[in-house]
Coordinates of C-alpha atoms in Angstrom, one line a residue:
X1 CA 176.1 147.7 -59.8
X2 CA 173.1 146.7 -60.9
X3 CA 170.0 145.2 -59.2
X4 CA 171.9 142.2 -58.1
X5 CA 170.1 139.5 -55.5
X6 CA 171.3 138.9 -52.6
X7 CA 170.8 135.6 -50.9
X8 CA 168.5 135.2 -47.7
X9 CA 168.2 131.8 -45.9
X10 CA 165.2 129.7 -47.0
X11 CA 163.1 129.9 -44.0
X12 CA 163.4 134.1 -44.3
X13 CA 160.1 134.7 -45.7
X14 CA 157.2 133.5 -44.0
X15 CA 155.0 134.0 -47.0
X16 CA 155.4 134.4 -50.5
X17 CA 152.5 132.5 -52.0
X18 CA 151.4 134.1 -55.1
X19 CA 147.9 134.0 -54.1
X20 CA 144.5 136.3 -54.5
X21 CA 145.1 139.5 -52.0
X22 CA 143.8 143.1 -51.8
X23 CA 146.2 144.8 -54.3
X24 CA 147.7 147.8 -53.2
X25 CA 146.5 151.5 -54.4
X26 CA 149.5 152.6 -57.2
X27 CA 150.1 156.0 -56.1
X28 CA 148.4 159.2 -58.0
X29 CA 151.5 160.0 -60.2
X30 CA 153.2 156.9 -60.9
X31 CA 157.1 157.0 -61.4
X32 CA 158.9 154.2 -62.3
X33 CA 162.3 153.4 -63.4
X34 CA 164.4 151.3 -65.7
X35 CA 168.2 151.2 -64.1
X36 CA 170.5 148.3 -65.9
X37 CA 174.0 148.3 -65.4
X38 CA 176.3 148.0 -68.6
X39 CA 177.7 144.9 -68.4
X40 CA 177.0 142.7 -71.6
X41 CA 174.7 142.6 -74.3
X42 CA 171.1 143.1 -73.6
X43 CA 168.9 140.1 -72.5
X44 CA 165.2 139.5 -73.1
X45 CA 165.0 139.3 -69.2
X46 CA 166.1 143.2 -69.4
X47 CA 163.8 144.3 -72.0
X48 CA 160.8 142.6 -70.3
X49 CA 161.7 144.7 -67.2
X50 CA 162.1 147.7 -69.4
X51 CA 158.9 146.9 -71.2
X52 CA 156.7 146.4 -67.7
X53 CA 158.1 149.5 -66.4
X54 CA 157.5 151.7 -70.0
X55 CA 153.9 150.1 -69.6
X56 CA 153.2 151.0 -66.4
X57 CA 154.1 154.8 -67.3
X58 CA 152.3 155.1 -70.3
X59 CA 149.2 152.9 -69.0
X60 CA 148.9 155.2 -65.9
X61 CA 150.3 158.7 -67.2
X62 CA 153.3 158.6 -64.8
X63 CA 156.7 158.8 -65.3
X64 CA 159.3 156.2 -67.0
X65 CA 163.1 156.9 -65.3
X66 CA 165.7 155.9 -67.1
X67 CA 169.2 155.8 -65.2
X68 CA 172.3 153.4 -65.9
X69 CA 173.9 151.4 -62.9
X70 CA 177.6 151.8 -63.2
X71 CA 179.6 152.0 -60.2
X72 CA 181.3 148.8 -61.1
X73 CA 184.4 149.9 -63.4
X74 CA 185.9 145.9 -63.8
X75 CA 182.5 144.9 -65.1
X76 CA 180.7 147.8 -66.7
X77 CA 181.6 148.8 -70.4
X78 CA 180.7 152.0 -72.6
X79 CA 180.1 149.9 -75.7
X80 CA 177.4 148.0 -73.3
X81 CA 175.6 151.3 -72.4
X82 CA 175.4 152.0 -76.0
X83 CA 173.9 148.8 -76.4
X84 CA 171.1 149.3 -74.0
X85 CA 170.7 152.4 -75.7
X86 CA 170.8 151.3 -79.3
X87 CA 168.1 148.6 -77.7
X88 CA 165.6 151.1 -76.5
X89 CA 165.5 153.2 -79.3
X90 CA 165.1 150.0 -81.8
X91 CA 162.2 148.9 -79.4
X92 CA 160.6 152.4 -79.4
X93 CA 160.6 152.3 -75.5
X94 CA 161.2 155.5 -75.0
X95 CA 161.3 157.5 -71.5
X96 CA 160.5 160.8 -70.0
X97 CA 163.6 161.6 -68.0
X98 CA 167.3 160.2 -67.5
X99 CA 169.9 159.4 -69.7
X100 CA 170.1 161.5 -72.7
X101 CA 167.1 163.2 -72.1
X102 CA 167.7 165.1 -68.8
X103 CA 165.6 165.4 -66.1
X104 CA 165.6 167.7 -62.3
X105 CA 167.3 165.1 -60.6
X106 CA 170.3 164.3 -63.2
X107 CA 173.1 163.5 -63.5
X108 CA 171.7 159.8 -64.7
X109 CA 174.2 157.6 -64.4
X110 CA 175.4 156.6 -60.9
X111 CA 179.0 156.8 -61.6
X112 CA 178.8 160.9 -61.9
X113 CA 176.9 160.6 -58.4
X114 CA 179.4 159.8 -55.8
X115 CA 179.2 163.2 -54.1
X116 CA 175.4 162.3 -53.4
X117 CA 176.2 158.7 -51.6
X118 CA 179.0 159.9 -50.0
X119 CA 176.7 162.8 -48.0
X120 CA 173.7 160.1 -47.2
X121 CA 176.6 157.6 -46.2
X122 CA 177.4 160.2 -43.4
X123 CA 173.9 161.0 -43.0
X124 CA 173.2 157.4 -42.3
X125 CA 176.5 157.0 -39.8
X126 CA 175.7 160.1 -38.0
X127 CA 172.1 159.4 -37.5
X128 CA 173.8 155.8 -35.8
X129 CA 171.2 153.9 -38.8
X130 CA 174.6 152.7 -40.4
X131 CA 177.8 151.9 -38.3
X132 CA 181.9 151.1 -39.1
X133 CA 182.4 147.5 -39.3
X134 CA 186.4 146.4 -39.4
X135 CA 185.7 142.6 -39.3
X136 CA 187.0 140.6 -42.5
X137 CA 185.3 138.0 -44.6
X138 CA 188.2 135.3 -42.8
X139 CA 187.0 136.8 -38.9
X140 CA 183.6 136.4 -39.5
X141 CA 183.6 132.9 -41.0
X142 CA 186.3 131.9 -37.9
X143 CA 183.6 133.3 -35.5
X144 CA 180.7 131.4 -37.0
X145 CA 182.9 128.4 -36.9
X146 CA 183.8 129.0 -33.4
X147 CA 180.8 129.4 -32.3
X148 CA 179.4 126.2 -34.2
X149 CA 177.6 127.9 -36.8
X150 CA 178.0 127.3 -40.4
X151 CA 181.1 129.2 -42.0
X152 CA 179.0 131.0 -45.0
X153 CA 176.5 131.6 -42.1
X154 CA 176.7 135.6 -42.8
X155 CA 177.7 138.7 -40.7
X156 CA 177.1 138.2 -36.9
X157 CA 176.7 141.8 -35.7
X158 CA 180.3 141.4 -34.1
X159 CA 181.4 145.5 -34.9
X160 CA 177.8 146.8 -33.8
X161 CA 178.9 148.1 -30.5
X162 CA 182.5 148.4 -30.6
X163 CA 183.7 151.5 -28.6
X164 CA 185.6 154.1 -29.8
X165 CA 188.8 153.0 -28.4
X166 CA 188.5 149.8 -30.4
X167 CA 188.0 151.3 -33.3
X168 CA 191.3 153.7 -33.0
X169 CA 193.3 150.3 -32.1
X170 CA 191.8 148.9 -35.5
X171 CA 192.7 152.4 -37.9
X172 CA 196.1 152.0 -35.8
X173 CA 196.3 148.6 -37.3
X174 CA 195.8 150.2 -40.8
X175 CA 192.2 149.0 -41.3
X176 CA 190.0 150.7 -42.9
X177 CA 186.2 150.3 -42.3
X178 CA 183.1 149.6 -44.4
X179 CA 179.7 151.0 -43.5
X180 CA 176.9 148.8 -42.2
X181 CA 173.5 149.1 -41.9
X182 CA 171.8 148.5 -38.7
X183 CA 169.0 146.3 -39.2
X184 CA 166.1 146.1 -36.4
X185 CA 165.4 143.2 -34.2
X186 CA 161.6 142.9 -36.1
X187 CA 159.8 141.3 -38.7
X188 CA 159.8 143.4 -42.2
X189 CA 156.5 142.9 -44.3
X190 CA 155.0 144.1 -47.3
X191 CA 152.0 144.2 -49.4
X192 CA 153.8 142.8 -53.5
X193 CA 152.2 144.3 -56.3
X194 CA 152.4 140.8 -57.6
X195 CA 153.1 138.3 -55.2
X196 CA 150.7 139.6 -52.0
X197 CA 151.5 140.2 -48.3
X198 CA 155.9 138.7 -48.1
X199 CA 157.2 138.4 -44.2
X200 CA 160.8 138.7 -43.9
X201 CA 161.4 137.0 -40.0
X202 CA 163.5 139.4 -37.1
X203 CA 167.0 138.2 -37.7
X204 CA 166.7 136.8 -41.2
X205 CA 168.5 139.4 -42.8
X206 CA 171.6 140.3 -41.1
X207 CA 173.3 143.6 -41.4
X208 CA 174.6 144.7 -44.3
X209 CA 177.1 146.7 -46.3
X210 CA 176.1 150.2 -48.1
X211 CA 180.2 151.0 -48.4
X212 CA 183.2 149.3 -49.2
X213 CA 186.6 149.8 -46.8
X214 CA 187.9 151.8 -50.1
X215 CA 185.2 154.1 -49.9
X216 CA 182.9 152.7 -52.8
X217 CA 179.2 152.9 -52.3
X218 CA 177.4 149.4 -52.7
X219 CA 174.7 148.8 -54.9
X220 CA 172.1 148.4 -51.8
X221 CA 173.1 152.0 -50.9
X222 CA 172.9 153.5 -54.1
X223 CA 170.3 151.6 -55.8
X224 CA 167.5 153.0 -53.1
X225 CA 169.3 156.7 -52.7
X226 CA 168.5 157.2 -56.4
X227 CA 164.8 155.7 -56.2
X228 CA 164.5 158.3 -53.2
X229 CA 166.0 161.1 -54.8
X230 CA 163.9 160.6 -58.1
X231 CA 161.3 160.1 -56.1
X232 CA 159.9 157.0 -57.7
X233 CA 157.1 155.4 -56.2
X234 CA 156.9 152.4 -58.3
X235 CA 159.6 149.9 -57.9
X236 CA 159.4 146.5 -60.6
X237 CA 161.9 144.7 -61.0
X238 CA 163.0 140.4 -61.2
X239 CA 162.3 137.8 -58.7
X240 CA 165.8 137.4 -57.9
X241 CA 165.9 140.5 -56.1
X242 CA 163.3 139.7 -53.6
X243 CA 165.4 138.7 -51.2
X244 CA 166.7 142.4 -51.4
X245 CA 163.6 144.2 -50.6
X246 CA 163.6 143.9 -46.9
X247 CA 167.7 146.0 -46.5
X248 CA 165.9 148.6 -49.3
X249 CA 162.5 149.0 -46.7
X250 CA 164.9 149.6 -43.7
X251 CA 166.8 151.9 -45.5
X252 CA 163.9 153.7 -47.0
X253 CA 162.6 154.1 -43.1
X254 CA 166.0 155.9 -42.4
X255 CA 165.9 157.8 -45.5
X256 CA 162.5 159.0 -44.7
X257 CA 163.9 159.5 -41.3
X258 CA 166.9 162.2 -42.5
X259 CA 164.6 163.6 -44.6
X260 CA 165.7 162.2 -47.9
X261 CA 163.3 160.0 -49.0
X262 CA 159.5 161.6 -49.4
X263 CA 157.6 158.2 -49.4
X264 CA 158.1 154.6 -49.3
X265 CA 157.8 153.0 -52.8
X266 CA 155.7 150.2 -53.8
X267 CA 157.4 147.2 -54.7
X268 CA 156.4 144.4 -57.5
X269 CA 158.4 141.3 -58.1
X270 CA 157.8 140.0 -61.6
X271 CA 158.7 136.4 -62.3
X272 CA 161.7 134.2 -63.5
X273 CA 161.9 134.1 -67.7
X274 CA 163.0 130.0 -67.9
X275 CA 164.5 128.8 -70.8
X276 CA 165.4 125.0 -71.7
X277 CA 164.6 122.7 -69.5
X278 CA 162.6 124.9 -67.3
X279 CA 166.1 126.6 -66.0
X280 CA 166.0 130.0 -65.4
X281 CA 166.8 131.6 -69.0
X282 CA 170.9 133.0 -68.1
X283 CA 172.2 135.7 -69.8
X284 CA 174.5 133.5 -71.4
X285 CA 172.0 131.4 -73.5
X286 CA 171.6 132.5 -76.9
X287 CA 167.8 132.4 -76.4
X288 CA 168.5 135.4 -74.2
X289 CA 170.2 137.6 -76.6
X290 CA 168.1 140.4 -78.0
X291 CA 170.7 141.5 -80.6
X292 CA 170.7 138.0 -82.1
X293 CA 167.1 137.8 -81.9
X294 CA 167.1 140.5 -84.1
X295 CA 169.8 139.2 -86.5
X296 CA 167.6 136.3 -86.8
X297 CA 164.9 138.7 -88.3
X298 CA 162.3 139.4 -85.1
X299 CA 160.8 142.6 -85.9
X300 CA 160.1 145.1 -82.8
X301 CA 156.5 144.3 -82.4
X302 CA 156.9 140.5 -82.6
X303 CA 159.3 140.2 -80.0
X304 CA 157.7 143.0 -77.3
X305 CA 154.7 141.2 -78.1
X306 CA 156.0 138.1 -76.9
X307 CA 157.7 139.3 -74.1
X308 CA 154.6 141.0 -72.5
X309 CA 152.9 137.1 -72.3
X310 CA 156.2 136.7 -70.4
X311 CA 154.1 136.8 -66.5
X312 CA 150.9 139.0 -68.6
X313 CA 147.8 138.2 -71.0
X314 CA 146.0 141.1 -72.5
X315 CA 143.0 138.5 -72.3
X316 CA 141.7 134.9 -72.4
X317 CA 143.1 133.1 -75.7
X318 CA 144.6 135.8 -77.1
X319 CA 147.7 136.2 -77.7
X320 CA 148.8 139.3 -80.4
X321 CA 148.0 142.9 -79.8
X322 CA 150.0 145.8 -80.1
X323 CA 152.1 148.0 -78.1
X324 CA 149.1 150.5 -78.1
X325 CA 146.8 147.8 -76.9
X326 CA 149.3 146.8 -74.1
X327 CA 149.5 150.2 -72.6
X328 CA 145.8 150.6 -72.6
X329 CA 145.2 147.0 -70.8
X330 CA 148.4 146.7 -68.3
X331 CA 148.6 146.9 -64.9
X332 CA 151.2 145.4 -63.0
X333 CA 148.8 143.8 -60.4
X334 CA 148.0 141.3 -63.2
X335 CA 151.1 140.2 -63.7
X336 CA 151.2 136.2 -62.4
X337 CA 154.3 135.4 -59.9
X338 CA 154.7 132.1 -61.4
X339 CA 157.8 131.8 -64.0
X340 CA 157.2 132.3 -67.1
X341 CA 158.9 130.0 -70.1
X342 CA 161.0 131.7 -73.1
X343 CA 159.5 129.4 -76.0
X344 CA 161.0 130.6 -79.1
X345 CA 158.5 128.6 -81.8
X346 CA 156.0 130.3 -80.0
X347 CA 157.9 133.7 -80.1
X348 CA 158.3 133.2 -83.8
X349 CA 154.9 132.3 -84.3
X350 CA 154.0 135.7 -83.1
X351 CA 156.5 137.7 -85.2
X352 CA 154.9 136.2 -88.0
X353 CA 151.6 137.4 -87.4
X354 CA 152.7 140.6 -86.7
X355 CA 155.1 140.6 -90.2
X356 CA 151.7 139.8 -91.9
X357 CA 150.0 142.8 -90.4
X358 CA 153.2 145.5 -91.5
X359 CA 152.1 147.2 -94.6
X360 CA 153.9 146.3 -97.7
X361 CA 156.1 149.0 -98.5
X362 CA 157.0 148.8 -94.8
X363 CA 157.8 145.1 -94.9
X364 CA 160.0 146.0 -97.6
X365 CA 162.0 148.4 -96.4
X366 CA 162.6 146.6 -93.2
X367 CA 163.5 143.2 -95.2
X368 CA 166.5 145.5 -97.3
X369 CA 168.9 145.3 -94.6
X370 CA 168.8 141.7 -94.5
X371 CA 168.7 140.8 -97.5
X372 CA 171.9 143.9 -98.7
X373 CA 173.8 141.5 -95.9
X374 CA 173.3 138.2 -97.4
X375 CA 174.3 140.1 -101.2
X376 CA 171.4 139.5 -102.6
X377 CA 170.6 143.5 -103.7
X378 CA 172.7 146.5 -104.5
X379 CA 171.6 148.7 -100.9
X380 CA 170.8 148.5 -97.5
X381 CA 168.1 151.2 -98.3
X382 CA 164.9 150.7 -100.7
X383 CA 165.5 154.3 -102.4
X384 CA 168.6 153.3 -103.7
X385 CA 168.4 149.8 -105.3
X386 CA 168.4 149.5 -108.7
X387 CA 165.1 149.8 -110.5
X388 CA 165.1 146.2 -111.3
X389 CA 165.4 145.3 -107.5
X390 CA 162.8 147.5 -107.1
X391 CA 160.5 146.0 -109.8
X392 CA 161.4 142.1 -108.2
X393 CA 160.9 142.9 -104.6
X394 CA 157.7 144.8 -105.3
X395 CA 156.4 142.1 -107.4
X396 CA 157.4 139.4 -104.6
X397 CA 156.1 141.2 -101.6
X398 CA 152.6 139.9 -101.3
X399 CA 153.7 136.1 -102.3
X400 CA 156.5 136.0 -99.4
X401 CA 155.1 138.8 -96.7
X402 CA 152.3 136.1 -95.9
X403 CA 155.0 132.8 -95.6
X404 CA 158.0 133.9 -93.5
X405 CA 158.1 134.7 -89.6
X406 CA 161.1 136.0 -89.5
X407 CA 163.0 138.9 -91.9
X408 CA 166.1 136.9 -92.0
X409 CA 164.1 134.2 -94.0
X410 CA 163.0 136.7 -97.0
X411 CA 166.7 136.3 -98.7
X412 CA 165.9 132.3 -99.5
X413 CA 162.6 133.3 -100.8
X414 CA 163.4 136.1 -102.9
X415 CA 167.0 135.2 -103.5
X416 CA 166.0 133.2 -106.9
X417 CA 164.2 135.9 -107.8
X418 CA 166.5 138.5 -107.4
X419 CA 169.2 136.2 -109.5
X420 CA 170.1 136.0 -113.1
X421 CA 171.6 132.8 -112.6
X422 CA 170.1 130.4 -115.4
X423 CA 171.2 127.1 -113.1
X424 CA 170.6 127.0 -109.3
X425 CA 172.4 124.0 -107.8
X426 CA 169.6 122.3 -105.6
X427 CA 170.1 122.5 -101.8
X428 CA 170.2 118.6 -99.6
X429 CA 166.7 119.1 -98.8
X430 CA 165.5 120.1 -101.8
X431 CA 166.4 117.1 -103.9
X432 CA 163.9 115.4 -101.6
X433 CA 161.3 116.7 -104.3
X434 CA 162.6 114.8 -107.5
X435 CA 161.2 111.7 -107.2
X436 CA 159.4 109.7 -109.6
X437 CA 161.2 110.6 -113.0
X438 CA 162.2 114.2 -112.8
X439 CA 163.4 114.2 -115.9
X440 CA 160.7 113.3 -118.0
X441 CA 158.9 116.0 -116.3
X442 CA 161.4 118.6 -116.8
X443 CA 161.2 117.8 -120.8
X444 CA 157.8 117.7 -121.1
X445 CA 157.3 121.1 -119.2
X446 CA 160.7 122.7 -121.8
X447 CA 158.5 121.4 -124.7
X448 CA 154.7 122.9 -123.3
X449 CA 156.7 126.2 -122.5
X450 CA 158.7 127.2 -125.3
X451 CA 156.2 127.8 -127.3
X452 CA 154.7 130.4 -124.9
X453 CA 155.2 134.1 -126.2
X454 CA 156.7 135.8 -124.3
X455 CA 154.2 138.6 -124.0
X456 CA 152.2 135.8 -122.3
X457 CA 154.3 134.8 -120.0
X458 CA 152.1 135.2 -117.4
X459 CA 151.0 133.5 -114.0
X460 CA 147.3 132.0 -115.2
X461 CA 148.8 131.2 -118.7
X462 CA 151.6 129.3 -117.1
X463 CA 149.7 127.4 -114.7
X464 CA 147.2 126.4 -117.2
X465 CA 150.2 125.3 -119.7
X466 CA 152.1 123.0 -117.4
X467 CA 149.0 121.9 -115.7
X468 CA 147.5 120.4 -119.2
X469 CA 150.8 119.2 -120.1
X470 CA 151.8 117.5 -116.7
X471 CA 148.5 116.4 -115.0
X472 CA 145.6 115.9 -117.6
X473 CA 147.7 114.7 -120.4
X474 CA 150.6 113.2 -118.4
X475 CA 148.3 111.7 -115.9
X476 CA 151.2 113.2 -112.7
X477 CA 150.2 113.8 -109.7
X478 CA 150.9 117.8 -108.6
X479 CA 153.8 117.0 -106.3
X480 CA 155.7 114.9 -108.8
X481 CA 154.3 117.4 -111.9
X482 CA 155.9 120.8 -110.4
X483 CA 158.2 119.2 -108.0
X484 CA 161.5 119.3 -110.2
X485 CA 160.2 122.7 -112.1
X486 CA 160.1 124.5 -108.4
X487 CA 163.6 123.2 -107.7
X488 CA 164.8 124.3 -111.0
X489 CA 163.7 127.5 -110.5
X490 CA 164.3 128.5 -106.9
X491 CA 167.1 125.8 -105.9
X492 CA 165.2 125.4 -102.7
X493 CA 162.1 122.8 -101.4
X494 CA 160.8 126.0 -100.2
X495 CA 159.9 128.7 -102.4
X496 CA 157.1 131.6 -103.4
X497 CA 154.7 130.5 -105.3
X498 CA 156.2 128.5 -108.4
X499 CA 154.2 130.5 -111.1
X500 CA 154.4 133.7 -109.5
X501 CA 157.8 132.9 -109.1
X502 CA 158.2 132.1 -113.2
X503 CA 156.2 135.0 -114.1
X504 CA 158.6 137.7 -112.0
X505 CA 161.6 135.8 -113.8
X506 CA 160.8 136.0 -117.3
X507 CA 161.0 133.2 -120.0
X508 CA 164.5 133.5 -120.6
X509 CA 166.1 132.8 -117.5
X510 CA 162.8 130.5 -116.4
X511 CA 163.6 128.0 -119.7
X512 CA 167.4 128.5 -119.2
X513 CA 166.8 126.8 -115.5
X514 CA 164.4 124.2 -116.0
X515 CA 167.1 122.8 -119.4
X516 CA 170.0 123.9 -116.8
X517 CA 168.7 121.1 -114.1
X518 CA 167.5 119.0 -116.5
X519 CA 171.7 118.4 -117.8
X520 CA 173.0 118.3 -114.7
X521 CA 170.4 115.8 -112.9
X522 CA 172.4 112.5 -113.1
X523 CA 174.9 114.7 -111.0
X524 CA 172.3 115.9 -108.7
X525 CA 170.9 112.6 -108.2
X526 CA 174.2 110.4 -107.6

């Protein structure tokens, strides 16, 4: 299982004000740890957890664990892990021990560790720090009904004391226990990285299970033995799992107790990631789908970028930096406890600055894949497209790197550029931009352009053609003058520059468009 919350009554925590308060002291050699359990595709809420961590470790020097939660065989998947792998490795968050790299205190993925939870489970019942408990979830809502208490109420402690000759009349009965942890009769407090000094009341949090009657371990048993045993220090990790931290600080105490724990970890609890309508953003909004971020054309930079402002500034009114910048500024202690909105104009925004700072060759390279899926060029990879596609992309680069935010939108701005087509049929929106009388425009620029040589068919030369022809001695206003000639030639309201665009095209194909639209406009215009 993964780190998954479980529920405390509302009046558990005495304080959990995200207030100013004496932040703790991060230990001398930070470890942290990234531990997600395979269960669907990966969510932005699970990179920005990965990201904080992989921060934290690089900012400090430490160590960056990375383990995979997957005890649960009806939920967990091996096409999932892959996933979280493939994510990491697009992301560049890479980590210093645990899956696939090794480490001393391998193996990394919980379901190769049951030996190890099935010797501290015994530890723990020995010791008299856990205990059998036979009661089902039916008894124990019957009791808390009998005894005028709410039916979802929780465990009541009933199997705490039972003696030994009750617990032979339950095994004769064919029952099988689970495993309990005894929690004390006291307060449990401690100092968030984030969120200050938290008070779980005596009695709030009643005793709970580390081990199913079948024998499997539960996440709150082996979620802290591997913290303990990988000795990390560090623990940051979603709000959700607050209500959590008090079982994992008992246990800890009795781990440290037996000898299996070295040191209490720290703990920081970063805060929700909302989505529409400030709910918190669920795994199964689109929003929250990294992969399809990524179909949509975020590059790596862009969207960890964004992510980090998810609870974290680098500074006052600024908002891009890179991944270098991060590390040398982070510190989990500045990370605010109030929820943080997933705002994707904004996220887009700040892929778009960070596409205008990738060098050119780079943004083309990364644009191939996108634009080899929509058929637009001959290969997924730069080397091998055709010298022509070469010679077009180049040639576009600098007038579309500077006007999209995302990679998936370079296919409609090179895509008329990368065509032979001599007609483009004009998209809904695009039609929009022949108003006036579009086809006196298109004739008069056929009749100031065929006489350009073709040796001159250049950007300045066109410009100053069309430009006499359509605005001094016309008299048109520049919308209605190159209106209809950028829809002939791209198809689209949006383009490169028009031009540019005419320039990279050649005459042939540039005159065959502009007469193409011009026959079929009554169509386009009914």
């Amino acid at each position: 299982m993964t780190d998954a919350p479980i529920t405390a009554p509302e009046d558990a925590v005495e304080s959990m004000k995200n207030r100013e308060h004496a932040k703790p002291q991060l230990p001398e050699n930070v470890r942290v740890r990234f531990c997600p359990s395979p269960t669907g595709i990966p969510h932005v809420g699970m990179v920005r957890t990965a990201l904080f961590n992989w921060a934290e470790a690089r900012h400090t020097g430490g160590t960056f664990v990375f383990r995979i939660e997957d005890t649960d065989a009806q939920r967990d998947s091996e096409e999932s892990f892959n996933q979280i792998i493939e994510a990491l490795d697009w992301l560049g968050l890479d980590w210093d021990e645990g899956v696939r790299v090794g480490g001393p205190d391998g193996p990394y993925r919980q379901s190769e560790r049951g030996g190890i939870y099935q010797d501290v489970a015994n530890k723990l019942l020995e010791a008299g720090y856990a205990y059998e408990s036979f009661s089902t979830p039916e008894e124990i809502e019957a009791r808390n009904v009998a005894a005028g208490r709410p039916k979802e109420f929780g465990y009541d402690g009933y199997d705490r004391n039972l003696t030994e000759e009750q617990k032979a009349a339950f095994r004769a009965a064919g029952r099988k226990p689970a495993l309990r942890i005894r929690m004390p009769d006291e307060d449990v407090s401690f100092n968030d990285l984030i969120r200050g000094e938290i008070t779980f009341k005596a009695g709030s949090v009643p005793d709970y299970v580390i081990v199913r009657p079948n024998g499997d371990p539960l996440y709150t048993l082996t979620n802290p033995v591997d913290d303990a045993l990988m000795r990390i220090n560090v623990v940051l990790r979603g709000e959700d799992l607050l209500s959590s931290t008090p079982r994992q600080i008992v246990l800890y105490r009795y781990l440290m107790d037996l000898g299996v724990a070295q040191e209490m970890p720290l703990f920081g609890h970063m805060p929700y990631v909302m989505g529409q309508g400030n709910k918190k953003l669920s795994k199964r909004d689109p929003e929250s789908n990294l992969f399809l971020h990524r179909e949509h054309g975020f590059i790596k930079e862009g969207l960890l970028n964004y992510l980090a402002l998810l609870g974290w500034s680098i500074g006052p009114d600024r908002d891009i930096f890179s991944m270098d910048e991060m590390v040398k500024a982070f510190d989990v202690r500045d990370v605010k406890a109030n929820p943080a909105r997933f705002d994707i104009d904004k996220a887009t925004a700040i892929n778009a600055e960070h596409i205008r700072m990738l060098e050119e060759q780079d943004f083309l390279n990364r644009s191939i894949p996108y634009l080899f899926n929509e058929g637009l060029v001959s290969a997924a990879e730069w080397d091998s497209l055709a010298d022509h596609e070469r010679g077009v992309l180049t040639a576009a680069a600098p007038l579309v790197q500077s006007r999209v935010r995302l990679l998936g939108e370079v296919g409609g701005m090179v895509g008329s550029l990368l065509s032979d087509a001599d007609y483009l049929p004009p998209a809904d929106d695009a039609r929009k931009q022949l108003k006036g009388n579009p086809g006196e425009v298109l004739d008069l620029a056929v009749a100031a352009l065929k006489d350009v040589p073709e040796d001159q068919w250049l950007t300045d030369t066109l410009h100053e053609t069309l430009n006499k022809a359509l605005i001094e001695d016309a008299g048109l206003k520049p919308r209605a003058a190159f209106g209809p000639i950028r829809v002939a030639m791209s198809g689209r309201r949006v383009s490169p520059p028009l031009f540019e665009s005419m320039e990279i095209v050649g005459k042939d194909i540039s005159m065959k468009r502009l007469e193409n639209l011009r026959a079929h406009l009554d169509e386009v215009l009914s």
